[in-house]
Short mmCIF file of C-alpha atoms and ligand atoms in Angstrom, two decimals:
data_model
loop_
_atom_site.label_atom_id
_atom_site.label_comp_id
_atom_site.label_asym_id
_atom_site.label_seq_id
_atom_site.Cartn_x
_atom_site.Cartn_y
_atom_site.Cartn_z
CA UNK A 1 -93.77 -35.36 4.98
CA UNK A 2 -91.84 -34.08 8.48
CA UNK A 3 -88.39 -35.36 9.51
CA UNK A 4 -87.80 -34.33 12.63
CA UNK A 5 -83.93 -35.22 13.43
CA UNK A 6 -82.79 -34.84 17.25
CA UNK A 7 -79.16 -34.31 17.80
CA UNK A 8 -77.73 -34.57 21.10
CA UNK A 9 -75.88 -31.26 21.01
CA UNK A 10 -76.05 -28.33 18.35
CA UNK A 11 -72.71 -28.42 16.45
CA UNK A 12 -70.51 -25.60 17.91
CA UNK A 13 -69.57 -24.14 14.32
CA UNK A 14 -70.85 -23.67 10.99
CA UNK A 15 -68.64 -24.10 8.05
CA UNK A 16 -69.33 -21.94 5.05
CA UNK A 17 -66.67 -22.94 2.43
CA UNK A 18 -63.33 -21.36 3.80
CA UNK A 19 -65.60 -19.23 6.35
CA UNK A 20 -65.89 -21.00 10.16
CA UNK A 21 -68.78 -19.24 12.16
CA UNK A 22 -68.53 -19.99 15.67
CA UNK A 23 -71.07 -20.09 16.95
CA UNK A 24 -73.35 -21.07 13.96
CA UNK A 25 -75.80 -17.65 14.41
CA UNK A 26 -76.21 -15.21 11.64
CA UNK A 27 -77.63 -11.75 12.04
CA UNK A 28 -80.23 -11.83 9.60
CA UNK A 29 -80.22 -9.31 6.70
CA UNK A 30 -82.90 -6.46 7.58
CA UNK A 31 -83.09 -3.43 5.42
CA UNK A 32 -83.24 -0.44 7.31
CA UNK A 33 -81.82 -2.30 10.03
CA UNK A 34 -78.48 -3.97 10.19
CA UNK A 35 -76.57 -1.41 8.93
CA UNK A 36 -73.20 -1.15 10.15
CA UNK A 37 -74.00 0.79 13.73
CA UNK A 38 -76.23 -2.47 14.65
CA UNK A 39 -74.19 -4.91 13.17
CA UNK A 40 -71.38 -3.62 15.59
CA UNK A 41 -73.69 -3.61 18.44
CA UNK A 42 -74.63 -7.21 17.98
CA UNK A 43 -71.04 -8.17 17.33
CA UNK A 44 -69.79 -6.63 20.22
CA UNK A 45 -72.49 -8.16 22.28
CA UNK A 46 -71.60 -11.80 20.87
CA UNK A 47 -68.15 -11.01 21.39
CA UNK A 48 -68.55 -10.12 25.19
CA UNK A 49 -69.57 -13.99 25.69
CA UNK A 50 -67.61 -15.46 22.89
CA UNK A 51 -64.02 -14.43 24.34
CA UNK A 52 -64.57 -16.41 27.57
CA UNK A 53 -66.04 -19.24 25.85
CA UNK A 54 -62.80 -19.60 23.87
CA UNK A 55 -60.40 -20.39 27.23
CA UNK A 56 -62.51 -23.84 27.24
CA UNK A 57 -62.45 -26.78 25.25
CA UNK A 58 -64.09 -25.02 22.41
CA UNK A 59 -60.95 -22.47 22.26
CA UNK A 60 -59.56 -24.17 19.67
CA UNK A 61 -62.64 -23.83 17.36
CA UNK A 62 -62.97 -20.36 18.12
CA UNK A 63 -59.59 -19.76 17.60
CA UNK A 64 -59.23 -21.30 14.43
CA UNK A 65 -62.59 -19.40 13.03
CA UNK A 66 -60.53 -16.38 14.38
CA UNK A 67 -57.55 -17.27 12.38
CA UNK A 68 -59.53 -18.09 9.31
CA UNK A 69 -61.27 -14.93 9.32
CA UNK A 70 -58.16 -12.99 9.88
CA UNK A 71 -56.72 -14.70 7.17
CA UNK A 72 -59.66 -14.14 4.64
CA UNK A 73 -60.15 -10.26 5.81
CA UNK A 74 -56.12 -9.86 4.95
CA UNK A 75 -56.63 -10.78 1.82
CA UNK A 76 -59.71 -9.20 1.33
CA UNK A 77 -58.05 -5.96 2.59
CA UNK A 78 -54.79 -6.43 0.50
CA UNK A 79 -57.16 -6.55 -2.50
CA UNK A 80 -59.30 -3.64 -1.58
CA UNK A 81 -55.86 -1.31 -1.14
CA UNK A 82 -54.41 -2.27 -4.62
CA UNK A 83 -57.96 -1.18 -6.06
CA UNK A 84 -58.86 1.87 -3.50
CA UNK A 85 -57.21 4.28 -5.80
CA UNK A 86 -59.77 5.15 -8.14
CA UNK A 87 -63.03 6.96 -7.70
CA UNK A 88 -64.13 4.04 -5.31
CA UNK A 89 -61.89 4.96 -2.65
CA UNK A 90 -64.80 6.98 -1.19
CA UNK A 91 -67.13 4.52 -1.10
CA UNK A 92 -64.46 2.32 0.34
CA UNK A 93 -64.19 3.96 3.52
CA UNK A 94 -64.85 0.76 5.63
CA UNK A 95 -62.92 -1.37 3.45
CA UNK A 96 -59.51 0.98 3.97
CA UNK A 97 -60.50 0.84 8.15
CA UNK A 98 -61.18 -2.69 7.93
CA UNK A 99 -57.44 -3.21 7.32
CA UNK A 100 -56.84 -3.23 11.11
CA UNK A 101 -58.40 -5.82 12.98
CA UNK A 102 -60.51 -5.43 16.07
CA UNK A 103 -60.20 -7.80 19.23
CA UNK A 104 -63.60 -6.85 19.53
CA UNK A 105 -65.16 -9.08 16.24
CA UNK A 106 -67.47 -11.11 17.49
CA UNK A 107 -68.70 -14.63 16.84
CA UNK A 108 -71.04 -15.60 14.29
CA UNK A 109 -71.69 -13.71 11.56
CA UNK A 110 -73.53 -10.30 10.97
CA UNK A 111 -74.90 -9.58 7.25
CA UNK A 112 -75.31 -5.86 5.94
CA UNK A 113 -78.65 -4.97 4.56
CA UNK A 114 -79.71 -5.88 1.07
CA UNK A 115 -77.76 -4.25 -1.60
CA UNK A 116 -79.21 -4.20 -5.35
CA UNK A 117 -77.07 -5.70 -8.18
CA UNK A 118 -77.83 -3.09 -10.36
CA UNK A 119 -77.26 -0.14 -7.84
CA UNK A 120 -73.74 -1.67 -7.33
CA UNK A 121 -72.81 -2.30 -10.93
CA UNK A 122 -74.22 1.06 -12.25
CA UNK A 123 -72.42 2.95 -9.34
CA UNK A 124 -75.82 4.26 -7.71
CA UNK A 125 -74.51 6.59 -5.01
CA UNK A 126 -77.22 5.32 -1.82
CA UNK A 127 -76.10 1.76 -2.75
CA UNK A 128 -72.36 2.46 -2.33
CA UNK A 129 -73.20 4.49 0.59
CA UNK A 130 -74.96 1.38 2.23
CA UNK A 131 -71.69 -0.50 1.90
CA UNK A 132 -69.89 0.59 4.81
CA UNK A 133 -67.98 -1.69 7.49
CA UNK A 134 -67.08 -0.83 10.95
CA UNK A 135 -62.88 -1.52 11.37
CA UNK A 136 -63.44 -4.37 14.06
CA UNK A 137 -65.97 -6.05 11.20
CA UNK A 138 -63.29 -8.68 9.84
CA UNK A 139 -65.93 -10.71 8.38
CA UNK A 140 -67.67 -8.58 5.78
CA UNK A 141 -70.81 -9.69 4.92
CA UNK A 142 -73.38 -8.65 2.51
CA UNK A 143 -76.20 -9.48 1.19
CA UNK A 144 -77.08 -8.75 -2.90
CA UNK A 145 -80.32 -8.90 -4.75
CA UNK A 146 -80.81 -9.24 -8.00
CA UNK A 147 -82.43 -11.30 -11.11
CA UNK A 148 -80.11 -11.04 -14.35
CA UNK A 149 -76.93 -13.44 -14.08
CA UNK A 150 -74.97 -10.80 -15.31
CA UNK A 151 -75.43 -8.13 -12.80
CA UNK A 152 -75.04 -10.64 -10.04
CA UNK A 153 -71.98 -12.20 -11.26
CA UNK A 154 -70.24 -8.33 -12.02
CA UNK A 155 -72.11 -7.08 -8.57
CA UNK A 156 -70.67 -10.11 -6.42
CA UNK A 157 -67.06 -9.79 -8.53
CA UNK A 158 -67.03 -5.83 -7.27
CA UNK A 159 -68.11 -6.98 -3.75
CA UNK A 160 -65.08 -9.47 -3.46
CA UNK A 161 -62.46 -7.43 -4.86
CA UNK A 162 -63.14 -4.03 -4.37
CA UNK A 163 -65.04 -4.19 -1.03
CA UNK A 164 -63.17 -7.25 0.68
CA UNK A 165 -66.36 -9.02 1.23
CA UNK A 166 -66.01 -12.67 2.63
CA UNK A 167 -69.25 -13.57 2.25
CA UNK A 168 -72.19 -12.79 -0.23
CA UNK A 169 -75.91 -14.03 0.55
CA UNK A 170 -78.42 -13.82 -2.38
CA UNK A 171 -82.06 -12.77 -1.72
CA UNK A 172 -84.87 -14.93 -2.94
CA UNK A 173 -87.20 -14.33 -0.21
CA UNK A 174 -88.25 -10.76 -0.38
CA UNK A 175 -92.32 -10.86 -0.42
CA UNK A 176 -93.02 -7.14 -1.07
CA UNK A 177 -95.16 -6.62 -3.91
CA UNK A 178 -92.80 -4.07 -5.52
CA UNK A 179 -90.29 -6.95 -5.81
CA UNK A 180 -92.59 -9.94 -6.37
CA UNK A 181 -94.97 -8.08 -9.19
CA UNK A 182 -91.76 -7.75 -11.33
CA UNK A 183 -90.46 -11.54 -10.55
CA UNK A 184 -87.98 -11.06 -8.35
CA UNK A 185 -87.37 -12.04 -4.44
CA UNK A 186 -89.64 -14.91 -3.12
CA UNK A 187 -91.20 -15.73 -6.89
CA UNK A 188 -87.90 -16.29 -8.71
CA UNK A 189 -87.07 -19.40 -7.25
CA UNK A 190 -90.23 -20.75 -9.22
CA UNK A 191 -88.04 -20.46 -12.38
CA UNK A 192 -85.42 -23.09 -11.83
CA UNK A 193 -83.21 -22.72 -14.72
CA UNK A 194 -82.75 -18.74 -14.08
CA UNK A 195 -82.32 -19.28 -10.41
CA UNK A 196 -79.53 -21.74 -11.67
CA UNK A 197 -78.07 -19.27 -14.02
CA UNK A 198 -77.92 -16.67 -11.08
CA UNK A 199 -76.40 -19.03 -8.58
CA UNK A 200 -73.86 -20.37 -10.94
CA UNK A 201 -72.91 -16.60 -11.87
CA UNK A 202 -72.60 -15.31 -8.24
CA UNK A 203 -70.35 -18.37 -7.39
CA UNK A 204 -68.11 -18.18 -10.14
CA UNK A 205 -67.45 -14.59 -9.66
CA UNK A 206 -66.86 -15.10 -6.08
CA UNK A 207 -64.70 -18.18 -6.69
CA UNK A 208 -61.38 -16.75 -7.56
CA UNK A 209 -61.85 -14.91 -4.21
CA UNK A 210 -62.26 -18.08 -2.07
CA UNK A 211 -65.83 -16.48 -1.42
CA UNK A 212 -68.82 -18.56 -0.23
CA UNK A 213 -71.94 -17.46 -1.57
CA UNK A 214 -75.03 -18.54 0.10
CA UNK A 215 -78.78 -18.06 -0.69
CA UNK A 216 -82.03 -17.02 1.64
CA UNK A 217 -85.27 -18.11 0.65
CA UNK A 218 -88.90 -18.73 1.71
CA UNK A 219 -90.89 -22.08 1.38
CA UNK A 220 -92.32 -21.14 -2.15
CA UNK A 221 -94.88 -18.45 -3.22
CA UNK A 222 -98.03 -20.03 -1.07
CA UNK A 223 -98.82 -23.75 0.00
CA UNK A 224 -99.76 -24.63 -3.80
CA UNK A 225 -96.45 -23.42 -5.11
CA UNK A 226 -93.36 -24.77 -2.85
CA UNK A 227 -89.92 -24.07 -3.97
CA UNK A 228 -87.74 -24.65 -1.13
CA UNK A 229 -86.36 -28.57 -1.99
CA UNK A 230 -86.03 -27.54 -5.36
CA UNK A 231 -84.38 -24.29 -4.81
CA UNK A 232 -82.11 -26.45 -2.23
CA UNK A 233 -80.82 -28.76 -4.91
CA UNK A 234 -80.29 -26.27 -7.25
CA UNK A 235 -78.16 -24.43 -4.79
CA UNK A 236 -76.18 -27.16 -4.08
CA UNK A 237 -75.60 -28.28 -7.79
CA UNK A 238 -74.65 -24.35 -8.57
CA UNK A 239 -71.81 -24.78 -5.59
CA UNK A 240 -73.61 -22.76 -3.02
CA UNK A 241 -72.21 -23.16 0.61
CA UNK A 242 -75.42 -23.11 2.38
CA UNK A 243 -79.26 -22.55 1.80
CA UNK A 244 -81.01 -20.44 4.61
CA UNK A 245 -84.43 -21.07 4.59
CA UNK A 246 -87.27 -18.54 6.22
CA UNK A 247 -89.95 -21.11 6.76
CA UNK A 248 -92.94 -19.30 5.89
CA UNK A 249 -94.26 -18.84 2.52
CA UNK A 250 -94.01 -15.10 0.80
CA UNK A 251 -98.15 -15.65 0.88
CA UNK A 252 -97.62 -15.76 4.43
CA UNK A 253 -95.33 -12.61 4.88
CA UNK A 254 -94.45 -12.49 8.54
CA UNK A 255 -97.83 -13.80 9.56
CA UNK A 256 -98.41 -17.24 11.39
CA UNK A 257 -95.65 -19.49 12.73
CA UNK A 258 -92.67 -20.44 11.14
CA UNK A 259 -92.96 -24.00 9.86
CA UNK A 260 -89.45 -25.63 11.38
CA UNK A 261 -90.29 -29.24 10.29
CA UNK A 262 -89.59 -27.72 6.34
CA UNK A 263 -86.24 -26.66 7.63
CA UNK A 264 -85.78 -30.19 8.90
CA UNK A 265 -86.80 -31.43 5.74
CA UNK A 266 -84.63 -29.32 3.84
CA UNK A 267 -81.99 -30.50 6.05
CA UNK A 268 -82.48 -34.05 4.85
CA UNK A 269 -82.78 -33.22 1.40
CA UNK A 270 -79.79 -31.41 0.38
CA UNK A 271 -76.01 -31.89 1.07
CA UNK A 272 -75.04 -28.41 1.99
CA UNK A 273 -75.21 -26.65 5.27
CA UNK A 274 -79.14 -25.33 5.95
CA UNK A 275 -79.45 -22.43 8.34
CA UNK A 276 -82.86 -22.16 9.97
CA UNK A 277 -84.75 -18.98 10.25
CA UNK A 278 -87.83 -18.08 11.68
CA UNK A 279 -89.34 -17.24 15.24
CA UNK A 280 -85.93 -17.41 17.15
CA UNK A 281 -87.07 -14.89 19.98
CA UNK A 282 -84.69 -16.36 23.00
CA UNK A 283 -81.47 -17.68 22.60
CA UNK A 284 -82.88 -21.38 24.03
CA UNK A 285 -85.13 -21.35 20.55
CA UNK A 286 -82.15 -20.98 18.65
CA UNK A 287 -80.72 -24.43 20.17
CA UNK A 288 -83.83 -26.23 20.21
CA UNK A 289 -84.45 -25.13 16.39
CA UNK A 290 -81.05 -26.95 15.39
CA UNK A 291 -81.75 -29.61 18.13
CA UNK A 292 -85.36 -30.51 16.28
CA UNK A 293 -84.27 -29.64 12.78
CA UNK A 294 -80.94 -30.97 12.22
CA UNK A 295 -80.04 -27.70 10.42
CA UNK A 296 -76.67 -26.25 10.72
CA UNK A 297 -77.09 -22.68 11.90
CA UNK A 298 -79.54 -19.95 12.54
CA UNK A 299 -80.69 -16.82 11.24
CA UNK A 300 -81.60 -14.26 13.67
CA UNK A 301 -83.97 -11.18 12.64
CA UNK A 302 -86.98 -9.64 14.42
CA UNK A 303 -85.69 -11.36 18.00
CA UNK A 304 -82.87 -9.08 18.35
CA UNK A 305 -84.81 -5.68 17.64
CA UNK A 306 -83.99 -3.69 20.60
CA UNK A 307 -82.14 -6.80 21.76
CA UNK A 308 -78.42 -6.71 20.46
CA UNK A 309 -77.64 -8.61 23.73
CA UNK A 310 -79.64 -11.85 22.32
CA UNK A 311 -76.04 -12.24 19.92
CA UNK A 312 -74.29 -12.46 23.72
CA UNK A 313 -77.07 -14.91 24.72
CA UNK A 314 -76.77 -17.11 21.43
CA UNK A 315 -72.89 -16.99 22.13
CA UNK A 316 -73.17 -18.73 25.62
CA UNK A 317 -76.45 -21.03 24.67
CA UNK A 318 -74.00 -22.43 21.86
CA UNK A 319 -71.23 -22.56 24.19
CA UNK A 320 -73.73 -24.66 26.42
CA UNK A 321 -72.78 -22.27 29.42
CA UNK A 322 -74.56 -23.34 32.69
CA UNK A 323 -75.58 -19.93 33.78
CA UNK A 324 -77.49 -17.69 31.15
CA UNK A 325 -75.99 -14.01 31.17
CA UNK A 326 -78.18 -12.10 33.34
CA UNK A 327 -81.05 -9.96 31.69
CA UNK A 328 -80.25 -6.49 31.16
CA UNK A 329 -82.01 -3.67 33.54
CA UNK A 330 -83.49 -0.57 32.22
CA UNK A 331 -79.99 1.28 33.10
CA UNK A 332 -78.21 -1.66 30.93
CA UNK A 333 -80.38 -1.01 28.03
CA UNK A 334 -80.29 2.50 28.28
CA UNK A 335 -76.28 2.21 28.15
CA UNK A 336 -76.97 -0.05 24.58
CA UNK A 337 -79.34 2.74 23.45
CA UNK A 338 -76.96 5.36 24.02
CA UNK A 339 -74.27 2.86 22.23
CA UNK A 340 -76.52 2.28 19.09
CA UNK A 341 -77.00 6.16 18.60
CA UNK A 342 -73.41 6.72 19.33
CA UNK A 343 -72.39 4.12 16.63
CA UNK A 344 -75.05 5.72 14.33
CA UNK A 345 -73.70 9.26 14.60
CA UNK A 346 -70.03 8.19 14.05
CA UNK A 347 -71.35 6.72 10.64
CA UNK A 348 -73.73 9.19 9.43
CA UNK A 349 -74.02 12.18 11.65
CA UNK A 350 -75.69 13.16 14.76
CA UNK A 351 -78.60 14.58 13.03
CA UNK A 352 -79.51 11.75 10.77
CA UNK A 353 -78.31 8.99 13.41
CA UNK A 354 -80.39 10.20 15.84
CA UNK A 355 -83.69 10.45 13.41
CA UNK A 356 -82.48 6.87 12.19
CA UNK A 357 -82.27 5.80 15.88
CA UNK A 358 -86.26 6.78 16.57
CA UNK A 359 -87.95 3.42 15.11
CA UNK A 360 -85.68 1.62 17.17
CA UNK A 361 -86.82 3.34 20.78
CA UNK A 362 -90.20 1.25 20.97
CA UNK A 363 -88.23 -2.14 20.40
CA UNK A 364 -86.21 -1.12 22.88
CA UNK A 365 -88.68 -0.01 25.52
CA UNK A 366 -91.00 -2.86 24.95
CA UNK A 367 -92.39 -3.84 27.95
CA UNK A 368 -90.72 -1.37 30.42
CA UNK A 369 -92.81 0.28 32.60
CA UNK A 370 -91.83 4.16 31.24
CA UNK A 371 -93.71 7.04 30.89
CA UNK A 372 -95.75 8.12 27.66
CA UNK A 373 -94.06 11.60 27.87
CA UNK A 374 -90.65 9.92 28.02
CA UNK A 375 -91.20 7.51 25.36
CA UNK A 376 -93.21 10.05 23.11
CA UNK A 377 -89.68 12.36 23.09
CA UNK A 378 -87.22 9.60 23.24
CA UNK A 379 -88.92 9.12 19.56
CA UNK A 380 -88.58 12.17 18.43
CA UNK A 381 -84.67 12.72 19.79
CA UNK A 382 -82.66 15.17 17.66
CA UNK A 383 -79.50 15.29 19.35
CA UNK A 384 -77.01 13.13 21.82
CA UNK A 385 -77.41 15.92 24.74
CA UNK A 386 -81.22 15.51 24.57
CA UNK A 387 -80.75 11.67 24.18
CA UNK A 388 -78.68 11.82 27.48
CA UNK A 389 -80.99 13.93 29.05
CA UNK A 390 -83.97 11.77 28.49
CA UNK A 391 -82.21 8.69 29.49
CA UNK A 392 -81.25 9.87 32.64
CA UNK A 393 -84.85 10.15 33.43
CA UNK A 394 -85.16 6.30 33.17
CA UNK A 395 -85.45 4.14 36.31
CA UNK A 396 -82.04 2.54 35.78
CA UNK A 397 -82.42 -0.32 38.32
CA UNK A 398 -85.77 -1.08 36.70
CA UNK A 399 -85.39 -5.33 35.97
CA UNK A 400 -86.12 -6.52 32.65
CA UNK A 401 -89.93 -7.11 31.86
CA UNK A 402 -89.88 -11.02 31.90
CA UNK A 403 -93.30 -11.58 30.42
CA UNK A 404 -91.28 -10.08 26.91
CA UNK A 405 -89.42 -13.12 26.95
CA UNK A 406 -90.32 -15.65 24.05
CA UNK A 407 -92.95 -12.97 22.96
CA UNK A 408 -92.75 -11.98 19.23
CA UNK A 409 -91.80 -8.76 18.25
CA UNK A 410 -91.28 -6.53 15.25
CA UNK A 411 -93.46 -7.24 11.84
CA UNK A 412 -96.31 -9.69 11.98
CA UNK A 413 -98.90 -8.73 9.60
CA UNK A 414 -101.18 -10.76 7.56
CA UNK A 415 -101.13 -13.44 4.94
CA UNK A 416 -101.27 -11.23 1.77
CA UNK A 417 -102.20 -12.39 -2.13
CA UNK A 418 -98.43 -12.55 -3.87
CA UNK A 419 -98.51 -10.45 -7.03
CA UNK A 420 -96.62 -11.96 -9.50
CA UNK A 421 -95.93 -11.03 -13.59
CA UNK A 422 -98.81 -12.22 -15.80
CA UNK A 423 -98.45 -15.89 -16.64
CA UNK A 424 -95.72 -16.23 -14.29
CA UNK A 425 -96.63 -19.50 -12.82
CA UNK A 426 -97.14 -21.46 -16.30
CA UNK A 427 -93.46 -21.46 -16.88
CA UNK A 428 -90.88 -23.39 -14.84
CA UNK A 429 -87.67 -22.19 -16.65
CA UNK A 430 -87.22 -18.12 -16.88
CA UNK A 431 -84.40 -18.09 -19.27
CA UNK A 432 -86.75 -16.09 -21.74
CA UNK A 433 -88.12 -14.09 -19.27
CA UNK A 434 -87.73 -10.38 -19.79
CA UNK A 435 -87.00 -9.07 -15.93
CA UNK A 436 -85.57 -5.83 -16.81
CA UNK A 437 -88.02 -4.19 -14.95
CA UNK A 438 -87.43 -6.70 -11.60
CA UNK A 439 -83.45 -5.44 -11.91
CA UNK A 440 -83.70 -2.80 -9.06
CA UNK A 441 -81.26 0.30 -9.52
CA UNK A 442 -81.66 1.56 -5.54
CA UNK A 443 -80.92 -0.31 -2.42
CA UNK A 444 -82.81 0.18 0.67
CA UNK A 445 -86.13 0.60 1.84
C1 LIG B 501 -87.36 -4.89 9.02
C2 LIG B 501 -86.97 -5.90 8.12
C3 LIG B 501 -86.25 -6.00 6.86
C4 LIG B 501 -86.01 -6.93 6.35
N1 LIG B 501 -85.29 -7.17 5.42
C5 LIG B 501 -84.94 -8.09 4.65
C6 LIG B 501 -83.89 -8.42 3.68
O1 LIG B 501 -83.64 -7.17 3.10
N2 LIG B 501 -82.99 -9.42 3.03
C7 LIG B 501 -83.85 -10.63 3.50
O2 LIG B 501 -83.17 -11.73 2.95
N3 LIG B 501 -84.64 -10.91 4.71
C8 LIG B 501 -85.23 -9.32 5.08
N4 LIG B 501 -85.92 -9.62 6.35
C9 LIG B 501 -86.49 -11.23 6.76
C10 LIG B 501 -85.67 -11.36 7.51
O3 LIG B 501 -84.37 -11.72 7.32
C11 LIG B 501 -86.03 -12.69 8.14
O4 LIG B 501 -85.83 -13.79 7.43
C12 LIG B 501 -87.14 -12.83 9.12
O5 LIG B 501 -87.69 -11.88 9.81
C13 LIG B 501 -87.60 -13.79 9.70
O6 LIG B 501 -86.91 -14.22 10.71
P1 LIG B 501 -87.17 -13.88 12.19
O7 LIG B 501 -88.23 -14.61 12.52
O8 LIG B 501 -85.85 -14.26 13.16
O9 LIG B 501 -87.60 -12.40 12.31
C14 LIG B 501 -86.42 -8.20 7.09
C15 LIG B 501 -87.16 -8.50 8.13
C16 LIG B 501 -87.36 -7.58 8.62
C17 LIG B 501 -88.03 -7.74 9.88
#
C-alpha cells in the first residue's frame, strides 16, 4: 500500500520528547565521518542561516528550541560535572568543555558516529575517545549499537548520566555482514520481542534524565522480510520519541533508489514522529520528502559529504527563504576544507587530523576543475602548512559545478545477500537467542 500525504508546507520543527529540533533536520550518524569536527562544521553552517531566520515570525519557535536546548544542556552539564571526578574525567573532556554554551549552536540535530553499548560499559578506550563533544555542541546526540537489553540500558544510563547526552538513537539499520551475520543491526528487528526489550531498556534508562530515545532502521532484511511497520509500532509502544527509516532493505545496501512511499506508509502507521532518510542530495529534496511522505523530519547522510553547507541550505529551505543561499566558489570550498582540518587537528592532533581528512578530499572537490597532481597531493596531505600551500594553488573564483547538484555521492554499491545466523528467520521472538557474539566490544569502523 502506498500512502502519499500532500502537506501545504513542511512543519518548522520536530519534537523529540522535550527536545525541539528546528529545522527538522538531523545529520545522519556516519561511522568514520560524524566525529566532533564534522558535526561542528555542519552545525556552524546550519547556524549561519538559522540565526538570521529567528528574527522573523518563526523566531519564536527558534528561540524556544534554543532555550529548551540550553535547559537540557544545563541539566546534562550539571550531571556531568558531579560525576566527572572519577576516572571518566578524561574521557569526559567534551563534557567539561560543553558546560559553556556557544552562540554558534546550530539549528538541527547532529548525531555522533555509532558507539557500541558493550564498548561503553566495559570502558573500551576507542569507544571513550569517540565520545568527545565540541564546546558549542549544546545538544549532544549519540547513536548506540547493541543487541543485549542489559548492555544497552546501562550504556544509555552512562551516556545520559556521565556524558550529558540529550538524545540517544539506537541503530537497527547496519547492513554490514560482520554485524548481520551475528544477528545485529538491520536483521535484529525480525526478532520482535528482543527489539521490544532493547528499546524498553533504553527508554527506561533515559527516562529519569528526560532524554528522548529514537530508533533508526531499514525497511527490513529484504523485500520478502520487511520489518519497518512492525518495528514502528514496537518503538511507539516502548516509548520511543521517534523512528527514523532509511527506506532501503539491508539487501539493497546503498543501491537503487530509496523508497520514499515506505516512509509515507510508516508515517501513516504510527503515532510517533517518523524521520525520513535516503537520497536527500539537495535541500529541496528534504522539503519534498516531508511534503510527499508526511514525515516529521529528515535525516541527511551522504548528501553532506564534502558539502557541510547543505545544512545552511536546509535551514534556509525549511525557513522558506525565497532566495536560496549562493553556491560556494572553489575558494569558499577551500576555506571549508581548511576549517575541517583545523577542527580535526584540534581534536586528534595535526598528523592524525590530516590523515583523517584525506578521505574527504575527493568529496569536496567533486566536479571542480582541479588538476590530478593537486588532487593527489591533497589526498596525501600531512600538515596544515602543506594543506595551505595546496589550497592556495586552487582557482578560488571557480564557480560551483552545477552539474553536481542533485547527484548521488558517497557509497552506492550493489545489492548483496544478507548474512544471518543459522535459522534466524525461523523464529520472530528472539528472546532465547544467544547473541553474545553480536555484542561488539569496540566502536568504529
Ligand atoms: C560512511 C557511512 C557510514 C555510516 N554509518 C552509519 C552508522 O554508524 N549508523 C547508522 O545508523 N547509519 C550509518 N550510515 C547510514 C546513514 O546514516 C544513512 O542512513 C544512509 O547513508 C542513507 O542516507 P543518505 O541517502 O542520506 O546517505 C552510514 C552511511 C555512510 C555513507
